[in-house]
């Protein structure tokens, strides 16, 4: 591996009504709207120093165009391109300027069929970390991770660990010691991406980081005040796995957003991945609440990077136990 | 009304295993154990300046011996005695010294059959409000209220408002404008006692006040760490009714405890009780979570003050809709 | 005493620039502006169900027109009028309608020369307690208390306790056991009014209640973001006396506002006032920080209710030790 | 640079009384005592998965034996050894087993005279992150950084950036654009080490990470309850620089500890270091509080790694302005 992926960096989500999305993300959750036109809204968190971490695109159907990683330098894009091409993947380049505020990007459907994107540069913007007068709603700080449902977690795990250079922080095994779910990272937090056994490939959620646990509570109150009570799908609660204090929301198009606080540092090479067993009493949510079925069954459709059509999904390899542990 | 009831002051709960109760209340929740013997544990919150607000008594079966109010002065006990006697209630006196740390008490089965107790004096103790080094678990500050299931809420409401001098802060009505549940107070908080339509008379829960919302979150974490995950019955969440940030726990005997933060001042005589309708979209928990069935169906048996036997329960007068609003 | 004072209810402050005041109180601190005209701004907290708790009046000089208590009923105003008149105080009536949103008021210069006002009725408004989408800045919940510098605390204490029916929660004594400062209440919190030994009569601050400690922290951040860093005079910190988690601010005219969280219940008639000694190591701020000199020396001028002129101040009877304990 | 320094990893502090240190660090602050003998106490935070991050050694005088970084692999130690030796530094090896729970270490006096230590392996221990029942005091999560006073910040900055591979997150310049203070990191947080212009080389403080802002407040309350009020030197407050919500404590030997929450992610290579000017109105503490003089003037003596004697200090090159911004 001679490329350096830095971190999960942005998601490009198709939505059906920009005004409704704006009301949810900007007015209710407090994302910063960096820029917008009649087809896009570009959002970022208060801590972010580049143009956006979430793109909402006007579309007929909700779906996921890309989940995107930042790399260290432009050269890394070329190396990644060569790597994927050699492995037989059909890559796609999008030139600098073809997407707002971002340099050239490399796209590829990954080993599980997920629409990946890589880029090295994005326009800088004013960081609003200390503009506390602009803090509202969830006071979202920054994008943190993607969680994806895939049919073969072990295959995804091996590819990300062995080929892309991710490290594993926590994982769950089924009875046969097969990996049922895994949390992987490049930046030294619990994850940049997680994979779980399920109908896939689909995007389960995009995770955003909040500055403190009270912001999670306040988000619930603000959402309820604005009539978004039904958008609260799960939580607040504590994950055993990852120790995150979490809240799961469904946006107006059904895309799932996780807001959370409570990570830990995974910088050390000798940090031993935490293993959870499906029969472990701790596999449940740390406080013992069950996740609702919709949290388990529903996820966002992902698109083919070449055709723009929905990627066909398949059934998971492992038994589809209700994954109350998965985050 | 020529007596002055000050506030909800203590509960006397029968439990089957004092050691298990101590582990739950003292070790996990952080109640202060003022004193104990082989048949009793006397507990108080960190803010409390009198001996206890919760008595756990060793017994063969879990039950509620008394829910107890403090009155302004000894004379109030005499006036209350005369009042109840005149109304045809059979009262019971327990002399000073017959119960640990507390003056003489007047007991009576109230209009709904609940075992009430009144007292004017309790031994003072050191208030530990500023002994932050002793704060642990839920850091319980003080007793706040009782919530009781009764068969005829309107009857209870009228008696407490018109005869005992309580005021109403919030209430819920069914379709026919009948009072389905009511929150009543003497001290100017949301409540000292609440009544809800249900199989009764039973004690639904005893509410304790926490100093801040983070203490609710920390309580969940501590309980889970100690293996009490299954004791968390409902929450954390926000009540629409009362605005409380709540957590409901079941103690080792199944007695329900509410820990909460987020009250408001009800001192003004012109404060208009907040009315909630069963069909109001806000009747649900503020954030939209449903209460589990057990929270609705289960409550503690109360005893007859004279015989010490369980009071027979009856079915509620109003239709028994799942009262997700009730707190 | 045959009248019933309910609680500290509003302050009428003269300010020199309404726009600057609005920016501070509404934009930065998040007070709700109920109504305004070119001479007044009427503000309330999120929990308040009546028209306002703070009136800002356009004036040439900053000063205090009145500190105002709500009484139980109209009759209480008559009884208070008779009481003060009999004692030789010159009262002043202001008819219903002469002041916005408030019934008739009785004004009188109290035993220390402070401009008191009493009223029984104020127009009801929508309580915004559960409009969390409107929460901003300090998310002020409600008015709580007044703190006043007077030349003879013992005289004020005796008058409020013995004549007006207040109770004492905490007090400080000097070497000779003279009362140096006292915290008095009608509603069962730590105080509705506090008196401290100093150049008086002056209003030291008006205290407002916040819902949780994190709101105190967030207030500092928001103030700093908006360029109000120099308005933060003292804190955040914990008072030993009262246990309040406090923040003292100076508004654009120099009026001092306390924002705080962390009171306790003082409902019990046998609650023994907490005594603090000036030589007690705990007399300092609980965490040991010293108060700045300006906090000690500066306070707002109060007006004569009859002439509208500044009340002449006098020197305190007791030695003017730096009262780091005073809140 | 062909070595990989992971992060700030441990400090070795000489203290004069182990029992007093234990009372402060373990009983009051809630550090976990992994192990101890009659000459050492080994402490760690709740999140840490290796043996310790703070060693307290019994000594006649308080001083700093080493500040220590973890490297990626054993080979990095050899490469570092060769690097320093080639540059003319006199290194010192301590074999595996010569220090408790840690592999071989490389020690060297750095460009400013600070006693550095590098190691690759430390014994693993149970991570107590989810043992919330053990959380007490400050609930310290992990070591975060060192802050050092040096005579020539620009020299230190250049060495760490250009030779050791650190990145700069924020820095302060004096009038002549000379670097007055700098915050440098290897792990992608604000810092692993900071240098400020002052009498040096000395260790200003060791920074530990807390999980949330309320833990900072609670720490103050617990310290005050236990009589450690005078150990609170500065804060709580918000740093403009780094955005940290901070608290500075002095341990029983005068060593300074920072407890804090509120960092941000510095993973991106194109993150532009934040520049602060000494004349910038924001150079002060974000909320405007001044730091006490002792915070500015006092720091811990560091030892020569070869002689064990105190390293002689020198005066700073730049004017010694009171660095209220420095953290």
PDB file of N, CA and C in Angstrom, chain A residues 6-7 47 49-50 70-72 120-122 127 129-130 132 135 142 170 187-188 211-213 238-243 261 263-265 267-271 274 276 282 286, chain D residues 6-7 47 49-50 70-72 120-122 127 129-130 132 135 142 170 187-188 211-213 238-243 261 263-265 267-271 274 276 282 286:
ATOM      1  N   UNK A   6      -6.710   9.656   4.367  1.00  0.00           N
ATOM      2  CA  UNK A   6      -6.704  10.398   5.631  1.00  0.00           C
ATOM      3  C   UNK A   6      -7.918  10.088   6.498  1.00  0.00           C
ATOM      4  N   UNK A   7      -9.109  10.193   5.883  1.00  0.00           N
ATOM      5  CA  UNK A   7     -10.323  10.093   6.717  1.00  0.00           C
ATOM      6  C   UNK A   7     -11.573  10.109   5.848  1.00  0.00           C
ATOM      7  N   UNK A  47     -16.718  22.816  13.057  1.00  0.00           N
ATOM      8  CA  UNK A  47     -15.271  22.654  13.191  1.00  0.00           C
ATOM      9  C   UNK A  47     -14.575  22.549  11.845  1.00  0.00           C
ATOM     10  N   UNK A  49     -12.928  23.049   8.251  1.00  0.00           N
ATOM     11  CA  UNK A  49     -12.183  24.129   7.615  1.00  0.00           C
ATOM     12  C   UNK A  49     -12.199  24.026   6.101  1.00  0.00           C
ATOM     13  N   UNK A  50     -12.939  23.042   5.590  1.00  0.00           N
ATOM     14  CA  UNK A  50     -13.089  22.949   4.137  1.00  0.00           C
ATOM     15  C   UNK A  50     -14.575  23.040   3.785  1.00  0.00           C
ATOM     16  N   UNK A  70     -10.867  11.537   1.969  1.00  0.00           N
ATOM     17  CA  UNK A  70      -9.794  12.467   1.628  1.00  0.00           C
ATOM     18  C   UNK A  70      -8.470  11.723   1.675  1.00  0.00           C
ATOM     19  N   UNK A  71      -7.593  11.970   0.677  1.00  0.00           N
ATOM     20  CA  UNK A  71      -6.262  11.371   0.701  1.00  0.00           C
ATOM     21  C   UNK A  71      -5.236  12.468   0.976  1.00  0.00           C
ATOM     22  N   UNK A  72      -4.007  12.023   1.267  1.00  0.00           N
ATOM     23  CA  UNK A  72      -2.981  12.959   1.698  1.00  0.00           C
ATOM     24  C   UNK A  72      -2.579  13.934   0.591  1.00  0.00           C
ATOM     25  N   UNK A 120      -8.194  14.834  -2.950  1.00  0.00           N
ATOM     26  CA  UNK A 120      -7.080  15.353  -2.138  1.00  0.00           C
ATOM     27  C   UNK A 120      -7.294  16.799  -1.711  1.00  0.00           C
ATOM     28  N   UNK A 121      -8.049  17.544  -2.468  1.00  0.00           N
ATOM     29  CA  UNK A 121      -8.166  18.965  -2.137  1.00  0.00           C
ATOM     30  C   UNK A 121      -9.616  19.433  -2.175  1.00  0.00           C
ATOM     31  N   UNK A 122      -9.932  20.309  -1.231  1.00  0.00           N
ATOM     32  CA  UNK A 122     -11.239  20.953  -1.201  1.00  0.00           C
ATOM     33  C   UNK A 122     -11.011  22.405  -0.787  1.00  0.00           C
ATOM     34  N   UNK A 127     -13.356  28.455   9.429  1.00  0.00           N
ATOM     35  CA  UNK A 127     -13.791  27.505  10.435  1.00  0.00           C
ATOM     36  C   UNK A 127     -14.615  28.276  11.454  1.00  0.00           C
ATOM     37  N   UNK A 129     -15.632  27.226  14.472  1.00  0.00           N
ATOM     38  CA  UNK A 129     -15.552  26.553  15.771  1.00  0.00           C
ATOM     39  C   UNK A 129     -15.814  27.500  16.937  1.00  0.00           C
ATOM     40  N   UNK A 130     -15.307  28.723  16.823  1.00  0.00           N
ATOM     41  CA  UNK A 130     -15.464  29.656  17.941  1.00  0.00           C
ATOM     42  C   UNK A 130     -16.513  30.726  17.670  1.00  0.00           C
ATOM     43  N   UNK A 132     -19.636  30.703  18.561  1.00  0.00           N
ATOM     44  CA  UNK A 132     -20.659  30.039  19.372  1.00  0.00           C
ATOM     45  C   UNK A 132     -22.021  30.689  19.200  1.00  0.00           C
ATOM     46  N   UNK A 135     -24.028  28.546  16.969  1.00  0.00           N
ATOM     47  CA  UNK A 135     -24.351  27.184  17.392  1.00  0.00           C
ATOM     48  C   UNK A 135     -25.849  27.049  17.578  1.00  0.00           C
ATOM     49  N   UNK A 142     -18.382  17.890  12.991  1.00  0.00           N
ATOM     50  CA  UNK A 142     -17.699  17.401  11.787  1.00  0.00           C
ATOM     51  C   UNK A 142     -18.235  16.036  11.399  1.00  0.00           C
ATOM     52  N   UNK A 170     -12.966  -2.408  16.565  1.00  0.00           N
ATOM     53  CA  UNK A 170     -13.870  -3.347  17.237  1.00  0.00           C
ATOM     54  C   UNK A 170     -14.528  -4.217  16.171  1.00  0.00           C
ATOM     55  N   UNK A 187      -8.116   7.624  10.426  1.00  0.00           N
ATOM     56  CA  UNK A 187      -7.826   8.589  11.498  1.00  0.00           C
ATOM     57  C   UNK A 187      -7.980   7.838  12.818  1.00  0.00           C
ATOM     58  N   UNK A 188      -7.264   8.248  13.861  1.00  0.00           N
ATOM     59  CA  UNK A 188      -7.242   7.413  15.071  1.00  0.00           C
ATOM     60  C   UNK A 188      -8.447   7.602  15.992  1.00  0.00           C
ATOM     61  N   UNK A 211     -20.019  17.941  20.008  1.00  0.00           N
ATOM     62  CA  UNK A 211     -18.959  18.319  20.948  1.00  0.00           C
ATOM     63  C   UNK A 211     -19.157  17.787  22.355  1.00  0.00           C
ATOM     64  N   UNK A 212     -20.375  17.449  22.736  1.00  0.00           N
ATOM     65  CA  UNK A 212     -20.603  17.015  24.111  1.00  0.00           C
ATOM     66  C   UNK A 212     -21.947  16.310  24.216  1.00  0.00           C
ATOM     67  N   UNK A 213     -22.114  15.501  25.271  1.00  0.00           N
ATOM     68  CA  UNK A 213     -23.347  14.693  25.374  1.00  0.00           C
ATOM     69  C   UNK A 213     -24.620  15.526  25.483  1.00  0.00           C
ATOM     70  N   UNK A 238     -26.288   4.669  24.813  1.00  0.00           N
ATOM     71  CA  UNK A 238     -24.844   4.418  24.775  1.00  0.00           C
ATOM     72  C   UNK A 238     -24.605   3.107  24.034  1.00  0.00           C
ATOM     73  N   UNK A 239     -23.718   3.142  23.046  1.00  0.00           N
ATOM     74  CA  UNK A 239     -23.306   1.903  22.438  1.00  0.00           C
ATOM     75  C   UNK A 239     -22.281   1.207  23.321  1.00  0.00           C
ATOM     76  N   UNK A 240     -22.473  -0.097  23.546  1.00  0.00           N
ATOM     77  CA  UNK A 240     -21.404  -0.872  24.170  1.00  0.00           C
ATOM     78  C   UNK A 240     -20.211  -0.808  23.230  1.00  0.00           C
ATOM     79  N   UNK A 241     -20.464  -1.244  22.020  1.00  0.00           N
ATOM     80  CA  UNK A 241     -19.465  -1.165  20.978  1.00  0.00           C
ATOM     81  C   UNK A 241     -19.184   0.305  20.658  1.00  0.00           C
ATOM     82  N   UNK A 242     -17.987   0.730  20.827  1.00  0.00           N
ATOM     83  CA  UNK A 242     -17.483   2.080  20.520  1.00  0.00           C
ATOM     84  C   UNK A 242     -17.680   3.074  21.651  1.00  0.00           C
ATOM     85  N   UNK A 243     -18.549   2.754  22.586  1.00  0.00           N
ATOM     86  CA  UNK A 243     -18.813   3.635  23.730  1.00  0.00           C
ATOM     87  C   UNK A 243     -19.468   4.952  23.344  1.00  0.00           C
ATOM     88  N   UNK A 261     -21.355  11.404  20.405  1.00  0.00           N
ATOM     89  CA  UNK A 261     -20.262  11.932  21.201  1.00  0.00           C
ATOM     90  C   UNK A 261     -19.718  10.775  22.036  1.00  0.00           C
ATOM     91  N   UNK A 263     -16.070   9.063  21.759  1.00  0.00           N
ATOM     92  CA  UNK A 263     -15.161   8.179  21.055  1.00  0.00           C
ATOM     93  C   UNK A 263     -13.947   7.908  21.950  1.00  0.00           C
ATOM     94  N   UNK A 264     -12.952   7.234  21.401  1.00  0.00           N
ATOM     95  CA  UNK A 264     -11.695   7.098  22.123  1.00  0.00           C
ATOM     96  C   UNK A 264     -10.552   7.068  21.112  1.00  0.00           C
ATOM     97  N   UNK A 265      -9.340   7.251  21.606  1.00  0.00           N
ATOM     98  CA  UNK A 265      -8.177   7.348  20.729  1.00  0.00           C
ATOM     99  C   UNK A 265      -7.686   5.960  20.315  1.00  0.00           C
ATOM    100  N   UNK A 267      -4.843   5.468  18.290  1.00  0.00           N
ATOM    101  CA  UNK A 267      -3.600   5.782  17.588  1.00  0.00           C
ATOM    102  C   UNK A 267      -2.563   4.668  17.667  1.00  0.00           C
ATOM    103  N   UNK A 268      -2.626   3.843  18.690  1.00  0.00           N
ATOM    104  CA  UNK A 268      -1.528   2.915  18.948  1.00  0.00           C
ATOM    105  C   UNK A 268      -1.586   1.691  18.051  1.00  0.00           C
ATOM    106  N   UNK A 269      -0.450   1.312  17.456  1.00  0.00           N
ATOM    107  CA  UNK A 269      -0.446   0.105  16.615  1.00  0.00           C
ATOM    108  C   UNK A 269      -0.732  -1.153  17.434  1.00  0.00           C
ATOM    109  N   UNK A 270      -0.466  -1.115  18.722  1.00  0.00           N
ATOM    110  CA  UNK A 270      -0.713  -2.314  19.534  1.00  0.00           C
ATOM    111  C   UNK A 270      -2.086  -2.269  20.223  1.00  0.00           C
ATOM    112  N   UNK A 271      -2.930  -1.336  19.802  1.00  0.00           N
ATOM    113  CA  UNK A 271      -4.294  -1.363  20.331  1.00  0.00           C
ATOM    114  C   UNK A 271      -4.964  -2.622  19.792  1.00  0.00           C
ATOM    115  N   UNK A 274     -11.317  -4.705  19.900  1.00  0.00           N
ATOM    116  CA  UNK A 274     -12.252  -5.232  20.880  1.00  0.00           C
ATOM    117  C   UNK A 274     -13.194  -6.185  20.165  1.00  0.00           C
ATOM    118  N   UNK A 276     -16.534  -8.522  20.111  1.00  0.00           N
ATOM    119  CA  UNK A 276     -17.849  -8.724  20.734  1.00  0.00           C
ATOM    120  C   UNK A 276     -18.469  -9.978  20.154  1.00  0.00           C
ATOM    121  N   UNK A 282     -23.177  -8.261  26.523  1.00  0.00           N
ATOM    122  CA  UNK A 282     -22.855  -6.877  26.197  1.00  0.00           C
ATOM    123  C   UNK A 282     -23.109  -6.550  24.721  1.00  0.00           C
ATOM    124  N   UNK A 286     -25.552  -0.769  25.291  1.00  0.00           N
ATOM    125  CA  UNK A 286     -24.958  -0.803  26.622  1.00  0.00           C
ATOM    126  C   UNK A 286     -26.014  -0.694  27.718  1.00  0.00           C
TER     127      UNK A 286
ATOM    128  N   UNK D   6       4.267   8.278  17.618  1.00  0.00           N
ATOM    129  CA  UNK D   6       2.810   8.154  17.635  1.00  0.00           C
ATOM    130  C   UNK D   6       2.136   9.276  18.431  1.00  0.00           C
ATOM    131  N   UNK D   7       2.620   9.479  19.653  1.00  0.00           N
ATOM    132  CA  UNK D   7       1.894  10.408  20.531  1.00  0.00           C
ATOM    133  C   UNK D   7       2.640  10.622  21.830  1.00  0.00           C
ATOM    134  N   UNK D  47      -9.569   5.395  29.802  1.00  0.00           N
ATOM    135  CA  UNK D  47      -9.577   4.929  28.424  1.00  0.00           C
ATOM    136  C   UNK D  47      -8.300   4.183  28.055  1.00  0.00           C
ATOM    137  N   UNK D  49      -5.255   1.677  27.544  1.00  0.00           N
ATOM    138  CA  UNK D  49      -5.145   0.228  27.420  1.00  0.00           C
ATOM    139  C   UNK D  49      -3.743  -0.267  27.715  1.00  0.00           C
ATOM    140  N   UNK D  50      -2.868   0.660  28.130  1.00  0.00           N
ATOM    141  CA  UNK D  50      -1.526   0.242  28.541  1.00  0.00           C
ATOM    142  C   UNK D  50      -1.292   0.693  29.985  1.00  0.00           C
ATOM    143  N   UNK D  70       5.500   7.643  22.585  1.00  0.00           N
ATOM    144  CA  UNK D  70       5.419   6.283  22.064  1.00  0.00           C
ATOM    145  C   UNK D  70       5.735   6.327  20.574  1.00  0.00           C
ATOM    146  N   UNK D  71       6.533   5.362  20.109  1.00  0.00           N
ATOM    147  CA  UNK D  71       6.823   5.267  18.670  1.00  0.00           C
ATOM    148  C   UNK D  71       6.121   4.037  18.119  1.00  0.00           C
ATOM    149  N   UNK D  72       6.071   3.957  16.803  1.00  0.00           N
ATOM    150  CA  UNK D  72       5.303   2.913  16.142  1.00  0.00           C
ATOM    151  C   UNK D  72       5.890   1.520  16.396  1.00  0.00           C
ATOM    152  N   UNK D 120       8.515   1.918  22.526  1.00  0.00           N
ATOM    153  CA  UNK D 120       7.594   1.311  21.562  1.00  0.00           C
ATOM    154  C   UNK D 120       6.561   0.409  22.221  1.00  0.00           C
ATOM    155  N   UNK D 121       6.891  -0.177  23.345  1.00  0.00           N
ATOM    156  CA  UNK D 121       5.969  -1.153  23.943  1.00  0.00           C
ATOM    157  C   UNK D 121       5.756  -0.900  25.428  1.00  0.00           C
ATOM    158  N   UNK D 122       4.531  -1.089  25.842  1.00  0.00           N
ATOM    159  CA  UNK D 122       4.182  -1.030  27.258  1.00  0.00           C
ATOM    160  C   UNK D 122       3.185  -2.153  27.521  1.00  0.00           C
ATOM    161  N   UNK D 127      -8.723  -2.064  29.749  1.00  0.00           N
ATOM    162  CA  UNK D 127      -9.216  -0.723  29.550  1.00  0.00           C
ATOM    163  C   UNK D 127     -10.501  -0.579  30.368  1.00  0.00           C
ATOM    164  N   UNK D 129     -12.747   1.893  30.218  1.00  0.00           N
ATOM    165  CA  UNK D 129     -13.615   2.896  29.611  1.00  0.00           C
ATOM    166  C   UNK D 129     -15.083   2.702  29.966  1.00  0.00           C
ATOM    167  N   UNK D 130     -15.509   1.438  30.009  1.00  0.00           N
ATOM    168  CA  UNK D 130     -16.932   1.190  30.270  1.00  0.00           C
ATOM    169  C   UNK D 130     -17.190   0.681  31.684  1.00  0.00           C
ATOM    170  N   UNK D 132     -18.044   2.429  34.267  1.00  0.00           N
ATOM    171  CA  UNK D 132     -18.513   3.724  34.753  1.00  0.00           C
ATOM    172  C   UNK D 132     -18.687   3.741  36.266  1.00  0.00           C
ATOM    173  N   UNK D 135     -15.792   5.484  37.722  1.00  0.00           N
ATOM    174  CA  UNK D 135     -15.576   6.894  37.386  1.00  0.00           C
ATOM    175  C   UNK D 135     -15.723   7.744  38.649  1.00  0.00           C
ATOM    176  N   UNK D 142      -7.371  10.101  29.428  1.00  0.00           N
ATOM    177  CA  UNK D 142      -6.054   9.735  28.879  1.00  0.00           C
ATOM    178  C   UNK D 142      -5.121  10.930  28.921  1.00  0.00           C
ATOM    179  N   UNK D 170      -1.507  25.511  15.952  1.00  0.00           N
ATOM    180  CA  UNK D 170      -1.715  26.922  16.250  1.00  0.00           C
ATOM    181  C   UNK D 170      -0.398  27.499  16.753  1.00  0.00           C
ATOM    182  N   UNK D 187      -0.294  12.867  16.811  1.00  0.00           N
ATOM    183  CA  UNK D 187      -1.662  12.358  16.686  1.00  0.00           C
ATOM    184  C   UNK D 187      -2.526  13.546  16.250  1.00  0.00           C
ATOM    185  N   UNK D 188      -3.617  13.320  15.527  1.00  0.00           N
ATOM    186  CA  UNK D 188      -4.324  14.463  14.938  1.00  0.00           C
ATOM    187  C   UNK D 188      -5.285  15.179  15.883  1.00  0.00           C
ATOM    188  N   UNK D 211     -13.727  13.496  29.394  1.00  0.00           N
ATOM    189  CA  UNK D 211     -14.702  13.074  28.382  1.00  0.00           C
ATOM    190  C   UNK D 211     -15.748  14.122  28.058  1.00  0.00           C
ATOM    191  N   UNK D 212     -15.963  15.090  28.931  1.00  0.00           N
ATOM    192  CA  UNK D 212     -17.009  16.076  28.670  1.00  0.00           C
ATOM    193  C   UNK D 212     -16.828  17.281  29.571  1.00  0.00           C
ATOM    194  N   UNK D 213     -17.415  18.419  29.200  1.00  0.00           N
ATOM    195  CA  UNK D 213     -17.180  19.656  29.965  1.00  0.00           C
ATOM    196  C   UNK D 213     -17.687  19.591  31.405  1.00  0.00           C
ATOM    197  N   UNK D 238     -12.376  28.873  28.864  1.00  0.00           N
ATOM    198  CA  UNK D 238     -12.205  28.430  27.480  1.00  0.00           C
ATOM    199  C   UNK D 238     -10.960  29.083  26.919  1.00  0.00           C
ATOM    200  N   UNK D 239     -10.065  28.293  26.353  1.00  0.00           N
ATOM    201  CA  UNK D 239      -8.950  28.874  25.629  1.00  0.00           C
ATOM    202  C   UNK D 239      -9.407  29.312  24.243  1.00  0.00           C
ATOM    203  N   UNK D 240      -9.033  30.542  23.866  1.00  0.00           N
ATOM    204  CA  UNK D 240      -9.219  30.921  22.471  1.00  0.00           C
ATOM    205  C   UNK D 240      -8.369  29.986  21.640  1.00  0.00           C
ATOM    206  N   UNK D 241      -7.100  29.992  21.931  1.00  0.00           N
ATOM    207  CA  UNK D 241      -6.170  29.075  21.309  1.00  0.00           C
ATOM    208  C   UNK D 241      -6.536  27.645  21.713  1.00  0.00           C
ATOM    209  N   UNK D 242      -6.837  26.820  20.755  1.00  0.00           N
ATOM    210  CA  UNK D 242      -7.148  25.378  20.899  1.00  0.00           C
ATOM    211  C   UNK D 242      -8.612  25.101  21.214  1.00  0.00           C
ATOM    212  N   UNK D 243      -9.317  26.107  21.665  1.00  0.00           N
ATOM    213  CA  UNK D 243     -10.729  25.957  21.994  1.00  0.00           C
ATOM    214  C   UNK D 243     -10.978  25.046  23.191  1.00  0.00           C
ATOM    215  N   UNK D 261     -11.245  19.524  27.991  1.00  0.00           N
ATOM    216  CA  UNK D 261     -12.164  18.925  27.032  1.00  0.00           C
ATOM    217  C   UNK D 261     -12.389  19.951  25.922  1.00  0.00           C
ATOM    218  N   UNK D 263     -11.302  19.605  22.047  1.00  0.00           N
ATOM    219  CA  UNK D 263     -10.247  19.647  21.053  1.00  0.00           C
ATOM    220  C   UNK D 263     -10.883  19.701  19.657  1.00  0.00           C
ATOM    221  N   UNK D 264     -10.089  19.577  18.618  1.00  0.00           N
ATOM    222  CA  UNK D 264     -10.647  19.403  17.276  1.00  0.00           C
ATOM    223  C   UNK D 264      -9.693  18.529  16.461  1.00  0.00           C
ATOM    224  N   UNK D 265     -10.178  18.054  15.346  1.00  0.00           N
ATOM    225  CA  UNK D 265      -9.412  17.114  14.517  1.00  0.00           C
ATOM    226  C   UNK D 265      -8.416  17.860  13.633  1.00  0.00           C
ATOM    227  N   UNK D 267      -6.314  16.200  11.349  1.00  0.00           N
ATOM    228  CA  UNK D 267      -5.791  15.126  10.496  1.00  0.00           C
ATOM    229  C   UNK D 267      -5.346  15.604   9.119  1.00  0.00           C
ATOM    230  N   UNK D 268      -5.910  16.702   8.635  1.00  0.00           N
ATOM    231  CA  UNK D 268      -5.694  17.066   7.235  1.00  0.00           C
ATOM    232  C   UNK D 268      -4.343  17.743   7.009  1.00  0.00           C
ATOM    233  N   UNK D 269      -3.622  17.317   5.984  1.00  0.00           N
ATOM    234  CA  UNK D 269      -2.331  17.962   5.694  1.00  0.00           C
ATOM    235  C   UNK D 269      -2.509  19.422   5.280  1.00  0.00           C
ATOM    236  N   UNK D 270      -3.684  19.766   4.771  1.00  0.00           N
ATOM    237  CA  UNK D 270      -3.889  21.161   4.357  1.00  0.00           C
ATOM    238  C   UNK D 270      -4.552  22.002   5.445  1.00  0.00           C
ATOM    239  N   UNK D 271      -4.610  21.458   6.664  1.00  0.00           N
ATOM    240  CA  UNK D 271      -5.097  22.296   7.755  1.00  0.00           C
ATOM    241  C   UNK D 271      -4.077  23.397   7.985  1.00  0.00           C
ATOM    242  N   UNK D 274      -3.435  27.915  12.862  1.00  0.00           N
ATOM    243  CA  UNK D 274      -4.102  29.139  13.285  1.00  0.00           C
ATOM    244  C   UNK D 274      -3.066  30.052  13.913  1.00  0.00           C
ATOM    245  N   UNK D 276      -2.071  33.395  16.019  1.00  0.00           N
ATOM    246  CA  UNK D 276      -2.573  34.371  16.983  1.00  0.00           C
ATOM    247  C   UNK D 276      -1.504  35.434  17.180  1.00  0.00           C
ATOM    248  N   UNK D 282      -8.139  38.598  20.663  1.00  0.00           N
ATOM    249  CA  UNK D 282      -8.458  37.216  21.003  1.00  0.00           C
ATOM    250  C   UNK D 282      -7.296  36.483  21.664  1.00  0.00           C
ATOM    251  N   UNK D 286     -10.402  33.112  26.003  1.00  0.00           N
ATOM    252  CA  UNK D 286     -11.560  33.391  25.170  1.00  0.00           C
ATOM    253  C   UNK D 286     -12.623  34.191  25.919  1.00  0.00           C
TER     254      UNK D 286
END
